[in-house]
mmCIF file of C-alpha atoms in Angstrom:
data_model
loop_
_atom_site.group_PDB
_atom_site.id
_atom_site.type_symbol
_atom_site.label_atom_id
_atom_site.label_comp_id
_atom_site.label_asym_id
_atom_site.label_seq_id
_atom_site.Cartn_x
_atom_site.Cartn_y
_atom_site.Cartn_z
ATOM 1 C CA UNK M 1 -29.882 7.281 -10.438
ATOM 2 C CA UNK M 2 -28.238 7.569 -7.015
ATOM 3 C CA UNK M 3 -24.710 6.261 -6.526
ATOM 4 C CA UNK M 4 -23.445 5.190 -3.115
ATOM 5 C CA UNK M 5 -19.899 6.269 -2.352
ATOM 6 C CA UNK M 6 -18.363 3.765 0.060
ATOM 7 C CA UNK M 7 -15.243 5.182 1.663
ATOM 8 C CA UNK M 8 -12.962 2.478 0.322
ATOM 9 C CA UNK M 9 -14.464 2.010 -3.140
ATOM 10 C CA UNK M 10 -11.625 3.842 -4.848
ATOM 11 C CA UNK M 11 -9.056 4.392 -2.141
ATOM 12 C CA UNK M 12 -7.924 0.922 -1.175
ATOM 13 C CA UNK M 13 -4.275 0.294 -1.948
ATOM 14 C CA UNK M 14 -2.640 -2.985 -2.900
ATOM 15 C CA UNK M 15 0.673 -4.309 -4.218
ATOM 16 C CA UNK M 16 1.508 -2.573 -7.448
ATOM 17 C CA UNK M 17 -0.404 0.581 -6.496
ATOM 18 C CA UNK M 18 2.126 3.350 -5.700
ATOM 19 C CA UNK M 19 0.499 6.258 -3.924
ATOM 20 C CA UNK M 20 1.963 8.016 -0.896
ATOM 21 C CA UNK M 21 5.181 9.995 -1.462
ATOM 22 C CA UNK M 22 7.404 10.347 1.587
ATOM 23 C CA UNK M 23 10.735 11.952 2.364
ATOM 24 C CA UNK M 24 14.025 10.110 2.543
ATOM 25 C CA UNK M 25 14.114 10.591 6.293
ATOM 26 C CA UNK M 26 11.125 8.276 6.685
ATOM 27 C CA UNK M 27 13.224 5.215 5.806
ATOM 28 C CA UNK M 28 15.840 3.403 7.880
ATOM 29 C CA UNK M 29 16.049 0.107 5.976
ATOM 30 C CA UNK M 30 19.216 -0.091 3.897
ATOM 31 C CA UNK M 31 18.931 -1.346 0.326
ATOM 32 C CA UNK M 32 21.646 -2.475 -2.069
ATOM 33 C CA UNK M 33 22.637 -0.548 -5.200
ATOM 34 C CA UNK M 34 20.970 -3.256 -7.329
ATOM 35 C CA UNK M 35 17.744 -2.930 -5.365
ATOM 36 C CA UNK M 36 17.845 0.850 -5.682
ATOM 37 C CA UNK M 37 18.375 0.670 -9.460
ATOM 38 C CA UNK M 38 15.463 -1.748 -9.797
ATOM 39 C CA UNK M 39 13.125 0.482 -7.783
ATOM 40 C CA UNK M 40 14.079 3.575 -9.776
ATOM 41 C CA UNK M 41 13.523 1.654 -13.017
ATOM 42 C CA UNK M 42 10.093 0.559 -11.806
ATOM 43 C CA UNK M 43 9.232 4.156 -10.880
ATOM 44 C CA UNK M 44 9.808 5.177 -14.495
ATOM 45 C CA UNK M 45 7.021 2.858 -15.647
ATOM 46 C CA UNK M 46 3.483 4.352 -15.606
ATOM 47 C CA UNK M 47 2.112 1.442 -13.561
ATOM 48 C CA UNK M 48 5.296 0.528 -11.724
ATOM 49 C CA UNK M 49 6.367 -2.569 -13.660
ATOM 50 C CA UNK M 50 10.014 -3.517 -13.198
ATOM 51 C CA UNK M 51 12.046 -4.178 -16.365
ATOM 52 C CA UNK M 52 12.603 -7.781 -17.407
ATOM 53 C CA UNK M 53 16.324 -7.140 -17.055
ATOM 54 C CA UNK M 54 15.969 -7.091 -13.236
ATOM 55 C CA UNK M 55 17.121 -10.516 -12.065
ATOM 56 C CA UNK M 56 14.983 -12.841 -9.979
ATOM 57 C CA UNK M 57 17.232 -12.593 -6.929
ATOM 58 C CA UNK M 58 16.741 -8.818 -6.786
ATOM 59 C CA UNK M 59 12.981 -9.137 -7.390
ATOM 60 C CA UNK M 60 12.614 -11.683 -4.604
ATOM 61 C CA UNK M 61 14.688 -9.643 -2.160
ATOM 62 C CA UNK M 62 12.579 -6.558 -2.843
ATOM 63 C CA UNK M 63 9.412 -8.610 -2.387
ATOM 64 C CA UNK M 64 10.723 -9.860 0.977
ATOM 65 C CA UNK M 65 10.912 -6.277 2.271
ATOM 66 C CA UNK M 66 7.580 -5.256 0.765
ATOM 67 C CA UNK M 67 8.808 -3.049 -2.055
ATOM 68 C CA UNK M 68 7.761 -5.325 -4.921
ATOM 69 C CA UNK M 69 4.610 -7.366 -5.511
ATOM 70 C CA UNK M 70 2.686 -8.805 -8.433
ATOM 71 C CA UNK M 71 0.981 -6.561 -10.975
ATOM 72 C CA UNK M 72 -2.424 -5.895 -9.411
ATOM 73 C CA UNK M 73 -3.830 -4.410 -12.620
ATOM 74 C CA UNK M 74 -4.089 -7.988 -13.963
ATOM 75 C CA UNK M 75 -7.128 -9.913 -12.800
ATOM 76 C CA UNK M 76 -5.243 -13.220 -12.726
ATOM 77 C CA UNK M 77 -2.714 -11.823 -10.225
ATOM 78 C CA UNK M 78 -4.940 -9.733 -7.983
ATOM 79 C CA UNK M 79 -4.485 -10.691 -4.334
ATOM 80 C CA UNK M 80 -1.826 -13.331 -5.019
ATOM 81 C CA UNK M 81 1.331 -13.527 -2.938
ATOM 82 C CA UNK M 82 4.558 -12.463 -4.622
ATOM 83 C CA UNK M 83 6.413 -15.748 -4.235
ATOM 84 C CA UNK M 84 9.711 -16.377 -5.967
ATOM 85 C CA UNK M 85 8.017 -18.719 -8.442
ATOM 86 C CA UNK M 86 5.265 -16.195 -9.227
ATOM 87 C CA UNK M 87 7.804 -13.423 -9.739
ATOM 88 C CA UNK M 88 9.786 -15.694 -12.041
ATOM 89 C CA UNK M 89 6.708 -16.200 -14.236
ATOM 90 C CA UNK M 90 5.012 -12.802 -14.066
ATOM 91 C CA UNK M 91 7.710 -10.329 -13.090
ATOM 92 C CA UNK M 92 7.281 -7.676 -10.413
ATOM 93 C CA UNK M 93 5.563 -4.341 -9.836
ATOM 94 C CA UNK M 94 6.461 -1.609 -7.380
ATOM 95 C CA UNK M 95 4.191 -1.643 -4.323
ATOM 96 C CA UNK M 96 2.952 1.452 -2.514
ATOM 97 C CA UNK M 97 5.853 1.220 -0.038
ATOM 98 C CA UNK M 98 8.247 0.559 -2.907
ATOM 99 C CA UNK M 99 7.034 3.626 -4.738
ATOM 100 C CA UNK M 100 7.522 5.734 -1.636
ATOM 101 C CA UNK M 101 11.065 4.436 -1.283
ATOM 102 C CA UNK M 102 11.785 5.094 -4.961
ATOM 103 C CA UNK M 103 10.704 8.701 -4.546
ATOM 104 C CA UNK M 104 12.906 9.023 -1.467
ATOM 105 C CA UNK M 105 15.825 7.574 -3.455
ATOM 106 C CA UNK M 106 15.587 10.314 -6.051
ATOM 107 C CA UNK M 107 12.948 9.188 -8.526
ATOM 108 C CA UNK M 108 11.829 12.807 -8.805
ATOM 109 C CA UNK M 109 8.669 14.683 -7.936
ATOM 110 C CA UNK M 110 5.553 12.552 -7.712
ATOM 111 C CA UNK M 111 3.619 13.100 -10.933
ATOM 112 C CA UNK M 112 -0.032 12.330 -11.594
ATOM 113 C CA UNK M 113 -2.177 12.584 -14.701
ATOM 114 C CA UNK M 114 -5.934 12.516 -14.106
ATOM 115 C CA UNK M 115 -8.220 11.591 -16.993
ATOM 116 C CA UNK M 116 -11.940 12.298 -16.919
ATOM 117 C CA UNK M 117 -14.382 9.424 -17.246
ATOM 118 C CA UNK M 118 -16.531 9.062 -20.368
ATOM 119 C CA UNK M 119 -20.160 8.577 -21.330
ATOM 120 C CA UNK M 120 -19.519 5.568 -23.587
ATOM 121 C CA UNK M 121 -19.002 2.538 -21.351
ATOM 122 C CA UNK M 122 -18.941 -1.227 -21.267
ATOM 123 C CA UNK M 123 -22.254 -2.859 -20.334
ATOM 124 C CA UNK M 124 -20.821 -5.043 -17.571
ATOM 125 C CA UNK M 125 -18.615 -4.875 -14.481
ATOM 126 C CA UNK M 126 -14.967 -4.420 -15.488
ATOM 127 C CA UNK M 127 -11.925 -2.507 -14.276
ATOM 128 C CA UNK M 128 -12.005 1.273 -14.507
ATOM 129 C CA UNK M 129 -9.191 1.057 -17.042
ATOM 130 C CA UNK M 130 -11.424 -0.976 -19.363
ATOM 131 C CA UNK M 131 -14.801 0.634 -18.627
ATOM 132 C CA UNK M 132 -14.688 3.745 -20.819
ATOM 133 C CA UNK M 133 -14.657 3.087 -24.560
ATOM 134 C CA UNK M 134 -15.145 6.543 -26.119
ATOM 135 C CA UNK M 135 -12.537 7.910 -28.535
ATOM 136 C CA UNK M 136 -11.968 11.117 -26.553
ATOM 137 C CA UNK M 137 -11.330 9.183 -23.345
ATOM 138 C CA UNK M 138 -8.998 6.877 -25.261
ATOM 139 C CA UNK M 139 -7.077 9.851 -26.612
ATOM 140 C CA UNK M 140 -6.744 11.279 -23.080
ATOM 141 C CA UNK M 141 -5.456 7.942 -21.797
ATOM 142 C CA UNK M 142 -2.852 7.694 -24.553
ATOM 143 C CA UNK M 143 -1.730 11.227 -23.795
ATOM 144 C CA UNK M 144 -1.471 10.436 -20.096
ATOM 145 C CA UNK M 145 0.720 7.465 -20.931
ATOM 146 C CA UNK M 146 3.012 9.677 -23.016
ATOM 147 C CA UNK M 147 3.294 12.227 -20.207
ATOM 148 C CA UNK M 148 4.202 9.490 -17.729
ATOM 149 C CA UNK M 149 6.999 7.857 -19.707
ATOM 150 C CA UNK M 150 9.455 8.801 -16.955
ATOM 151 C CA UNK M 151 7.227 7.591 -14.136
ATOM 152 C CA UNK M 152 4.138 8.642 -12.279
ATOM 153 C CA UNK M 153 0.586 7.557 -11.716
ATOM 154 C CA UNK M 154 -2.538 7.712 -13.854
ATOM 155 C CA UNK M 155 -6.027 7.972 -12.357
ATOM 156 C CA UNK M 156 -9.528 8.299 -13.737
ATOM 157 C CA UNK M 157 -11.828 10.901 -12.240
ATOM 158 C CA UNK M 158 -15.304 9.366 -12.179
ATOM 159 C CA UNK M 159 -18.509 11.304 -11.597
ATOM 160 C CA UNK M 160 -19.827 8.293 -9.690
ATOM 161 C CA UNK M 161 -16.767 7.121 -7.769
ATOM 162 C CA UNK M 162 -14.292 9.976 -7.636
ATOM 163 C CA UNK M 163 -10.617 9.129 -8.042
ATOM 164 C CA UNK M 164 -10.195 5.626 -9.488
ATOM 165 C CA UNK M 165 -7.191 3.367 -9.899
ATOM 166 C CA UNK M 166 -7.229 1.744 -13.336
ATOM 167 C CA UNK M 167 -7.467 -1.686 -11.694
ATOM 168 C CA UNK M 168 -10.538 -0.913 -9.553
ATOM 169 C CA UNK M 169 -13.593 -2.979 -10.507
ATOM 170 C CA UNK M 170 -16.712 -0.869 -11.145
ATOM 171 C CA UNK M 171 -20.184 -1.298 -12.631
ATOM 172 C CA UNK M 172 -21.446 0.818 -15.527
ATOM 173 C CA UNK M 173 -23.334 3.981 -14.550
ATOM 174 C CA UNK M 174 -25.119 6.879 -16.198
ATOM 175 C CA UNK M 175 -24.155 10.038 -14.368
ATOM 176 C CA UNK M 176 -21.906 13.041 -14.984
ATOM 177 C CA UNK M 177 -20.308 15.714 -12.822
ATOM 178 C CA UNK M 178 -22.948 18.004 -11.363
ATOM 179 C CA UNK M 179 -25.788 15.488 -11.599
ATOM 180 C CA UNK M 180 -27.695 14.554 -8.416
ATOM 181 C CA UNK M 181 -25.741 11.757 -6.753
ATOM 182 C CA UNK M 182 -22.421 12.617 -8.387
ATOM 183 C CA UNK M 183 -19.331 12.991 -6.229
ATOM 184 C CA UNK M 184 -18.547 16.299 -4.580
ATOM 185 C CA UNK M 185 -15.247 18.181 -4.537
ATOM 186 C CA UNK M 186 -14.980 17.446 -0.811
ATOM 187 C CA UNK M 187 -15.356 13.720 -1.489
ATOM 188 C CA UNK M 188 -12.532 13.777 -4.028
ATOM 189 C CA UNK M 189 -10.365 15.849 -1.685
ATOM 190 C CA UNK M 190 -10.842 13.230 1.054
ATOM 191 C CA UNK M 191 -9.639 10.546 -1.375
ATOM 192 C CA UNK M 192 -6.592 12.639 -2.266
ATOM 193 C CA UNK M 193 -5.726 13.187 1.391
ATOM 194 C CA UNK M 194 -6.145 9.512 2.224
ATOM 195 C CA UNK M 195 -3.723 8.620 -0.553
ATOM 196 C CA UNK M 196 -1.260 11.255 0.599
ATOM 197 C CA UNK M 197 -0.938 12.874 -2.826
ATOM 198 C CA UNK M 198 -1.929 16.467 -2.049
ATOM 199 C CA UNK M 199 1.483 17.853 -3.079
ATOM 200 C CA UNK M 200 1.818 15.925 -6.346
ATOM 201 C CA UNK M 201 2.431 17.592 -9.688
ATOM 202 C CA UNK M 202 -0.955 17.090 -11.372
ATOM 203 C CA UNK M 203 -2.173 17.368 -14.945
ATOM 204 C CA UNK M 204 -5.881 16.939 -15.674
ATOM 205 C CA UNK M 205 -6.985 15.854 -19.144
ATOM 206 C CA UNK M 206 -10.729 16.446 -19.128
ATOM 207 C CA UNK M 207 -13.507 18.957 -19.655
ATOM 208 C CA UNK M 208 -14.022 22.033 -17.517
ATOM 209 C CA UNK M 209 -16.397 20.428 -14.980
ATOM 210 C CA UNK M 210 -13.868 17.701 -14.175
ATOM 211 C CA UNK M 211 -11.029 20.215 -13.975
ATOM 212 C CA UNK M 212 -13.026 22.278 -11.487
ATOM 213 C CA UNK M 213 -13.774 19.153 -9.443
ATOM 214 C CA UNK M 214 -10.067 18.290 -9.275
ATOM 215 C CA UNK M 215 -8.862 21.845 -8.685
ATOM 216 C CA UNK M 216 -10.479 21.852 -5.242
ATOM 217 C CA UNK M 217 -7.841 19.239 -4.272
ATOM 218 C CA UNK M 218 -4.955 20.546 -6.410
ATOM 219 C CA UNK M 219 -5.239 24.346 -6.858
ATOM 220 C CA UNK M 220 -2.062 24.473 -8.974
ATOM 221 C CA UNK M 221 -2.976 21.667 -11.367
ATOM 222 C CA UNK M 222 -2.235 21.970 -15.083
ATOM 223 C CA UNK M 223 -5.242 21.869 -17.419
ATOM 224 C CA UNK M 224 -3.910 21.907 -20.999
ATOM 225 C CA UNK M 225 -7.390 21.457 -22.507
ATOM 226 C CA UNK M 226 -8.829 24.535 -20.781
ATOM 227 C CA UNK M 227 -10.454 27.019 -23.145
ATOM 228 C CA UNK M 228 -10.717 24.584 -26.063
ATOM 229 C CA UNK M 229 -13.647 25.244 -28.390
ATOM 230 C CA UNK M 230 -14.901 21.662 -28.423
ATOM 231 C CA UNK M 231 -13.924 17.983 -28.626
ATOM 232 C CA UNK M 232 -12.201 18.471 -31.972
ATOM 233 C CA UNK M 233 -9.846 21.123 -30.626
ATOM 234 C CA UNK M 234 -9.264 19.071 -27.456
ATOM 235 C CA UNK M 235 -8.217 16.052 -29.534
ATOM 236 C CA UNK M 236 -5.885 18.271 -31.561
ATOM 237 C CA UNK M 237 -4.258 19.564 -28.378
ATOM 238 C CA UNK M 238 -3.941 16.020 -27.028
ATOM 239 C CA UNK M 239 -2.159 14.935 -30.204
ATOM 240 C CA UNK M 240 0.270 17.862 -29.892
ATOM 241 C CA UNK M 241 0.951 17.037 -26.236
ATOM 242 C CA UNK M 242 1.705 13.398 -27.097
ATOM 243 C CA UNK M 243 4.086 14.355 -29.884
ATOM 244 C CA UNK M 244 5.923 16.848 -27.669
ATOM 245 C CA UNK M 245 6.197 14.387 -24.760
ATOM 246 C CA UNK M 246 7.541 11.612 -26.974
ATOM 247 C CA UNK M 247 10.003 13.945 -28.672
ATOM 248 C CA UNK M 248 11.279 15.157 -25.297
ATOM 249 C CA UNK M 249 11.657 11.597 -24.036
ATOM 250 C CA UNK M 250 13.579 10.665 -27.164
ATOM 251 C CA UNK M 251 15.980 13.587 -26.753
ATOM 252 C CA UNK M 252 16.645 12.717 -23.115
ATOM 253 C CA UNK M 253 17.476 9.143 -24.037
#
């Protein structure tokens, strides 16, 4: 089976999809303390959702300057304008520009957790976040969520599509890393460069082939499952990582 790799299949950005870190010097627009607090709070959420405690006036003002949009991981909201009424009903999510500003305002180093795709899949077109139904993939996703409690971005590394946002719609496929037609390391590196995330702090939760594919883009990535003797040991390590991450988050709070 041959998979086409259109340039924008997994690299298009949209409101609610924080990607490109920048430096504080890139920004000249002044924001209020309330706006800054809201952006930093959104940056602590794994998918950039702002807390319900952020008032509508602040949400709307951030939407007016492009820092907040609607949650694009939800099908019902995808492509909709972030009007005041929509924000009142659905709440807000940090946009790509909003994420960049949050990082510049001190949200910390841009952190990414990459999870490998899985063999067990849905039998229809769905989002990447819903496509893979295997228990190992699910365990990796839960671990990624625990590691990103203080903010960051989760991606799926697909043998067919490369780096995927969880909200990207894809069809089921039957291909793994190294198969004819699977993505190359250069293809993934081009996606990383287009997103501007070459210097991110990256953890990869996946088998050795996926780690090697990602390491071409991020030579210093962390691979906590490396050297495991099989799926059973990987799951055990994932459980330990989750427990440690949650304990650390609890101590900090």
